[in-house]
Amino acid sequence: MAYDPNNIFARILRGEIPCKKVFEDAHVLAFHDINPQTPVHILVIPKGAYVSLEDFSANASDVELAAFLRAVGAVARGAGVAATGYRILANHGADANQEVPHFHVHIFGGRRLGRMIARGDTPPQA
Ligand code: AMP
């Protein structure tokens, strides 16, 4: 899948639309999700143009990879959920319902999060 430079997170990175920023360094931006599912719901994105984890894990530099994972931990600590616990989640592709085609990790926290994944009502794939 080719990267769409007009996806909403690319536009946030270019400053064309606002975000509620919580962290930024040379490689990473983090901001509050516009439709939070939990008391803490923050998105962490690389500044590079990567469609999803599939793209990022294969094509990002070691510096970008390290900066990203460091940032996820720092953002969670900064949000105050490191002691109580949190969940990170990254959707890739259709089966995961990825909505925005710029790689991002969700950080959820601030309450008990329940099951890791909803019980599916669809049959397993062949
Ligand atoms: P995903 O299904 O993993 O692609 O999730 C995309 C997330 O981006 C959703 O949780 C949306 O609420 C969030 N989102 C979409 N537009 C914005 C925006 N302009 N600012 C912050 N979060 C957004």
PDB file of C-alpha atoms and ligand atoms in Angstrom:
ATOM      1  CA  MET A   1       0.000   0.000   0.000  1.00  0.00           C
ATOM      2  CA  ALA A   2       1.449   3.335  -1.038  1.00  0.00           C
ATOM      3  CA  TYR A   3       1.645   6.086   1.565  1.00  0.00           C
ATOM      4  CA  ASP A   4      -1.093   8.719   1.182  1.00  0.00           C
ATOM      5  CA  PRO A   5       0.508  12.095   1.980  1.00  0.00           C
ATOM      6  CA  ASN A   6      -2.929  13.590   2.580  1.00  0.00           C
ATOM      7  CA  ASN A   7      -3.940  11.264   5.414  1.00  0.00           C
ATOM      8  CA  ILE A   8      -5.024  13.077   8.567  1.00  0.00           C
ATOM      9  CA  PHE A   9      -1.865  12.360  10.554  1.00  0.00           C
ATOM     10  CA  ALA A  10       0.336  13.592   7.703  1.00  0.00           C
ATOM     11  CA  ARG A  11      -1.680  16.806   7.815  1.00  0.00           C
ATOM     12  CA  ILE A  12      -1.198  17.061  11.584  1.00  0.00           C
ATOM     13  CA  LEU A  13       2.555  16.599  11.087  1.00  0.00           C
ATOM     14  CA  ARG A  14       2.582  19.433   8.531  1.00  0.00           C
ATOM     15  CA  GLY A  15       0.655  21.667  10.954  1.00  0.00           C
ATOM     16  CA  GLU A  16      -2.338  21.892   8.633  1.00  0.00           C
ATOM     17  CA  ILE A  17      -4.726  20.728  11.334  1.00  0.00           C
ATOM     18  CA  PRO A  18      -4.279  21.030  15.101  1.00  0.00           C
ATOM     19  CA  CYS A  19      -3.667  18.337  17.662  1.00  0.00           C
ATOM     20  CA  LYS A  20      -3.409  18.218  21.448  1.00  0.00           C
ATOM     21  CA  LYS A  21       0.305  17.476  21.558  1.00  0.00           C
ATOM     22  CA  VAL A  22       1.815  15.659  24.534  1.00  0.00           C
ATOM     23  CA  PHE A  23       5.296  14.818  23.205  1.00  0.00           C
ATOM     24  CA  GLU A  24       7.560  15.670  20.293  1.00  0.00           C
ATOM     25  CA  ASP A  25      11.159  14.987  19.351  1.00  0.00           C
ATOM     26  CA  ALA A  26      13.060  14.740  16.071  1.00  0.00           C
ATOM     27  CA  HIS A  27      11.396  11.472  15.060  1.00  0.00           C
ATOM     28  CA  VAL A  28       8.126  11.175  16.970  1.00  0.00           C
ATOM     29  CA  LEU A  29       4.924  13.079  17.731  1.00  0.00           C
ATOM     30  CA  ALA A  30       2.301  12.087  20.315  1.00  0.00           C
ATOM     31  CA  PHE A  31      -1.128  13.637  20.817  1.00  0.00           C
ATOM     32  CA  HIS A  32      -4.477  12.909  22.406  1.00  0.00           C
ATOM     33  CA  ASP A  33      -6.915  10.830  20.374  1.00  0.00           C
ATOM     34  CA  ILE A  34      -9.808  12.993  19.178  1.00  0.00           C
ATOM     35  CA  ASN A  35     -12.314  10.301  20.231  1.00  0.00           C
ATOM     36  CA  PRO A  36     -10.867   8.828  23.433  1.00  0.00           C
ATOM     37  CA  GLN A  37     -11.933   5.319  24.387  1.00  0.00           C
ATOM     38  CA  THR A  38     -10.361   5.462  27.851  1.00  0.00           C
ATOM     39  CA  PRO A  39      -9.418   8.260  30.306  1.00  0.00           C
ATOM     40  CA  VAL A  40      -5.932   8.174  28.801  1.00  0.00           C
ATOM     41  CA  HIS A  41      -5.935   7.607  25.034  1.00  0.00           C
ATOM     42  CA  ILE A  42      -2.858   8.937  23.297  1.00  0.00           C
ATOM     43  CA  LEU A  43      -1.564   8.275  19.797  1.00  0.00           C
ATOM     44  CA  VAL A  44       2.161   8.026  19.124  1.00  0.00           C
ATOM     45  CA  ILE A  45       3.280   8.411  15.513  1.00  0.00           C
ATOM     46  CA  PRO A  46       6.625   8.501  13.728  1.00  0.00           C
ATOM     47  CA  LYS A  47       7.351  11.650  11.730  1.00  0.00           C
ATOM     48  CA  GLY A  48       8.421   9.520   8.791  1.00  0.00           C
ATOM     49  CA  ALA A  49       5.933   8.448   6.132  1.00  0.00           C
ATOM     50  CA  TYR A  50       5.045   4.860   7.091  1.00  0.00           C
ATOM     51  CA  VAL A  51       1.654   3.296   6.423  1.00  0.00           C
ATOM     52  CA  SER A  52       1.559   0.869   9.334  1.00  0.00           C
ATOM     53  CA  LEU A  53       3.729  -1.323  11.530  1.00  0.00           C
ATOM     54  CA  GLU A  54       4.233  -3.570   8.519  1.00  0.00           C
ATOM     55  CA  ASP A  55       5.907  -0.697   6.670  1.00  0.00           C
ATOM     56  CA  PHE A  56       7.621   0.858   9.699  1.00  0.00           C
ATOM     57  CA  SER A  57       9.155  -2.386  10.982  1.00  0.00           C
ATOM     58  CA  ALA A  58      10.535  -3.215   7.535  1.00  0.00           C
ATOM     59  CA  ASN A  59      11.688   0.191   6.342  1.00  0.00           C
ATOM     60  CA  ALA A  60      12.378   2.569   9.226  1.00  0.00           C
ATOM     61  CA  SER A  61      15.958   3.176  10.307  1.00  0.00           C
ATOM     62  CA  ASP A  62      17.269   1.782  13.568  1.00  0.00           C
ATOM     63  CA  VAL A  63      17.319   5.332  14.915  1.00  0.00           C
ATOM     64  CA  GLU A  64      13.639   5.822  14.080  1.00  0.00           C
ATOM     65  CA  LEU A  65      12.718   2.433  15.550  1.00  0.00           C
ATOM     66  CA  ALA A  66      14.539   3.114  18.794  1.00  0.00           C
ATOM     67  CA  ALA A  67      13.209   6.659  19.082  1.00  0.00           C
ATOM     68  CA  PHE A  68       9.666   5.429  18.580  1.00  0.00           C
ATOM     69  CA  LEU A  69       9.736   2.764  21.266  1.00  0.00           C
ATOM     70  CA  ARG A  70      11.498   5.092  23.703  1.00  0.00           C
ATOM     71  CA  ALA A  71       8.795   7.676  23.050  1.00  0.00           C
ATOM     72  CA  VAL A  72       5.958   5.225  23.708  1.00  0.00           C
ATOM     73  CA  GLY A  73       7.399   4.482  27.139  1.00  0.00           C
ATOM     74  CA  ALA A  74       8.091   8.135  27.885  1.00  0.00           C
ATOM     75  CA  VAL A  75       4.581   9.188  26.868  1.00  0.00           C
ATOM     76  CA  ALA A  76       2.995   6.505  29.060  1.00  0.00           C
ATOM     77  CA  ARG A  77       5.127   7.592  32.000  1.00  0.00           C
ATOM     78  CA  GLY A  78       4.272  11.218  31.328  1.00  0.00           C
ATOM     79  CA  ALA A  79       0.569  10.395  31.236  1.00  0.00           C
ATOM     80  CA  GLY A  80       0.844   8.866  34.697  1.00  0.00           C
ATOM     81  CA  VAL A  81      -0.212   5.347  33.776  1.00  0.00           C
ATOM     82  CA  ALA A  82       3.089   3.501  34.166  1.00  0.00           C
ATOM     83  CA  ALA A  83       2.304   2.533  37.765  1.00  0.00           C
ATOM     84  CA  THR A  84      -1.337   1.548  37.248  1.00  0.00           C
ATOM     85  CA  GLY A  85      -0.887  -0.106  33.865  1.00  0.00           C
ATOM     86  CA  TYR A  86      -1.711   0.574  30.252  1.00  0.00           C
ATOM     87  CA  ARG A  87      -2.185  -1.132  26.917  1.00  0.00           C
ATOM     88  CA  ILE A  88      -0.591  -0.337  23.590  1.00  0.00           C
ATOM     89  CA  LEU A  89      -2.260  -1.274  20.337  1.00  0.00           C
ATOM     90  CA  ALA A  90      -1.395  -0.851  16.676  1.00  0.00           C
ATOM     91  CA  ASN A  91      -3.823  -1.701  13.896  1.00  0.00           C
ATOM     92  CA  HIS A  92      -2.503  -2.872  10.549  1.00  0.00           C
ATOM     93  CA  GLY A  93      -4.782  -3.340   7.586  1.00  0.00           C
ATOM     94  CA  ALA A  94      -8.352  -4.371   6.989  1.00  0.00           C
ATOM     95  CA  ASP A  95      -8.784  -7.172   9.519  1.00  0.00           C
ATOM     96  CA  ALA A  96      -7.635  -4.813  12.264  1.00  0.00           C
ATOM     97  CA  ASN A  97      -9.882  -1.946  11.036  1.00  0.00           C
ATOM     98  CA  GLN A  98      -6.970   0.441  10.566  1.00  0.00           C
ATOM     99  CA  GLU A  99      -8.620   3.795   9.851  1.00  0.00           C
ATOM    100  CA  VAL A 100      -5.693   6.150   9.432  1.00  0.00           C
ATOM    101  CA  PRO A 101      -2.955   4.940   7.048  1.00  0.00           C
ATOM    102  CA  HIS A 102      -0.032   6.470   8.950  1.00  0.00           C
ATOM    103  CA  PHE A 103       1.572   4.148  11.495  1.00  0.00           C
ATOM    104  CA  HIS A 104       0.443   4.874  15.031  1.00  0.00           C
ATOM    105  CA  VAL A 105       0.340   3.207  18.409  1.00  0.00           C
ATOM    106  CA  HIS A 106      -2.574   3.787  20.750  1.00  0.00           C
ATOM    107  CA  ILE A 107      -1.829   4.072  24.470  1.00  0.00           C
ATOM    108  CA  PHE A 108      -4.893   3.240  26.564  1.00  0.00           C
ATOM    109  CA  GLY A 109      -5.035   3.636  30.321  1.00  0.00           C
ATOM    110  CA  GLY A 110      -6.607   5.319  33.298  1.00  0.00           C
ATOM    111  CA  ARG A 111      -9.061   2.546  34.077  1.00  0.00           C
ATOM    112  CA  ARG A 112      -9.226  -1.249  34.158  1.00  0.00           C
ATOM    113  CA  LEU A 113      -9.129  -2.287  30.507  1.00  0.00           C
ATOM    114  CA  GLY A 114     -10.717  -5.710  30.624  1.00  0.00           C
ATOM    115  CA  ARG A 115     -10.060  -8.403  28.087  1.00  0.00           C
ATOM    116  CA  MET A 116      -7.163  -8.008  25.708  1.00  0.00           C
ATOM    117  CA  ILE A 117      -9.470  -8.413  22.729  1.00  0.00           C
ATOM    118  CA  ALA A 118     -13.240  -8.717  22.338  1.00  0.00           C
ATOM    119  CA  ARG A 119     -14.613 -12.173  21.813  1.00  0.00           C
ATOM    120  CA  GLY A 120     -15.097 -12.404  18.082  1.00  0.00           C
ATOM    121  CA  ASP A 121     -18.376 -13.331  16.473  1.00  0.00           C
ATOM    122  CA  THR A 122     -16.701 -14.071  13.172  1.00  0.00           C
ATOM    123  CA  PRO A 123     -15.347 -17.529  12.389  1.00  0.00           C
ATOM    124  CA  PRO A 124     -11.593 -18.023  12.294  1.00  0.00           C
ATOM    125  CA  GLN A 125     -10.044 -17.619   8.886  1.00  0.00           C
ATOM    126  CA  ALA A 126      -9.264 -20.755   6.941  1.00  0.00           C
TER     127      ALA A 126
HETATM  128  P1  AMP B   1      -6.930   3.273  13.827  1.00  0.00           P
HETATM  129  O1  AMP B   1      -8.237   2.546  13.694  1.00  0.00           O
HETATM  130  O2  AMP B   1      -5.923   2.502  14.631  1.00  0.00           O
HETATM  131  O3  AMP B   1      -6.422   3.748  12.495  1.00  0.00           O
HETATM  132  O4  AMP B   1      -7.253   4.539  14.737  1.00  0.00           O
HETATM  133  C1  AMP B   1      -7.258   5.853  14.267  1.00  0.00           C
HETATM  134  C2  AMP B   1      -7.505   6.770  15.461  1.00  0.00           C
HETATM  135  O5  AMP B   1      -7.246   8.096  15.073  1.00  0.00           O
HETATM  136  C3  AMP B   1      -8.925   6.722  16.023  1.00  0.00           C
HETATM  137  O6  AMP B   1      -8.870   6.338  17.402  1.00  0.00           O
HETATM  138  C4  AMP B   1      -9.417   8.167  15.848  1.00  0.00           C
HETATM  139  O7  AMP B   1     -10.244   8.604  16.903  1.00  0.00           O
HETATM  140  C5  AMP B   1      -8.117   8.944  15.782  1.00  0.00           C
HETATM  141  N1  AMP B   1      -8.174  10.212  15.069  1.00  0.00           N
HETATM  142  C6  AMP B   1      -8.699  10.442  13.846  1.00  0.00           C
HETATM  143  N2  AMP B   1      -8.540  11.735  13.509  1.00  0.00           N
HETATM  144  C7  AMP B   1      -7.881  12.320  14.535  1.00  0.00           C
HETATM  145  C8  AMP B   1      -7.424  13.641  14.790  1.00  0.00           C
HETATM  146  N3  AMP B   1      -7.601  14.626  13.913  1.00  0.00           N
HETATM  147  N4  AMP B   1      -6.789  13.897  15.962  1.00  0.00           N
HETATM  148  C9  AMP B   1      -6.599  12.904  16.853  1.00  0.00           C
HETATM  149  N5  AMP B   1      -7.007  11.644  16.676  1.00  0.00           N
HETATM  150  C10 AMP B   1      -7.645  11.351  15.534  1.00  0.00           C
END
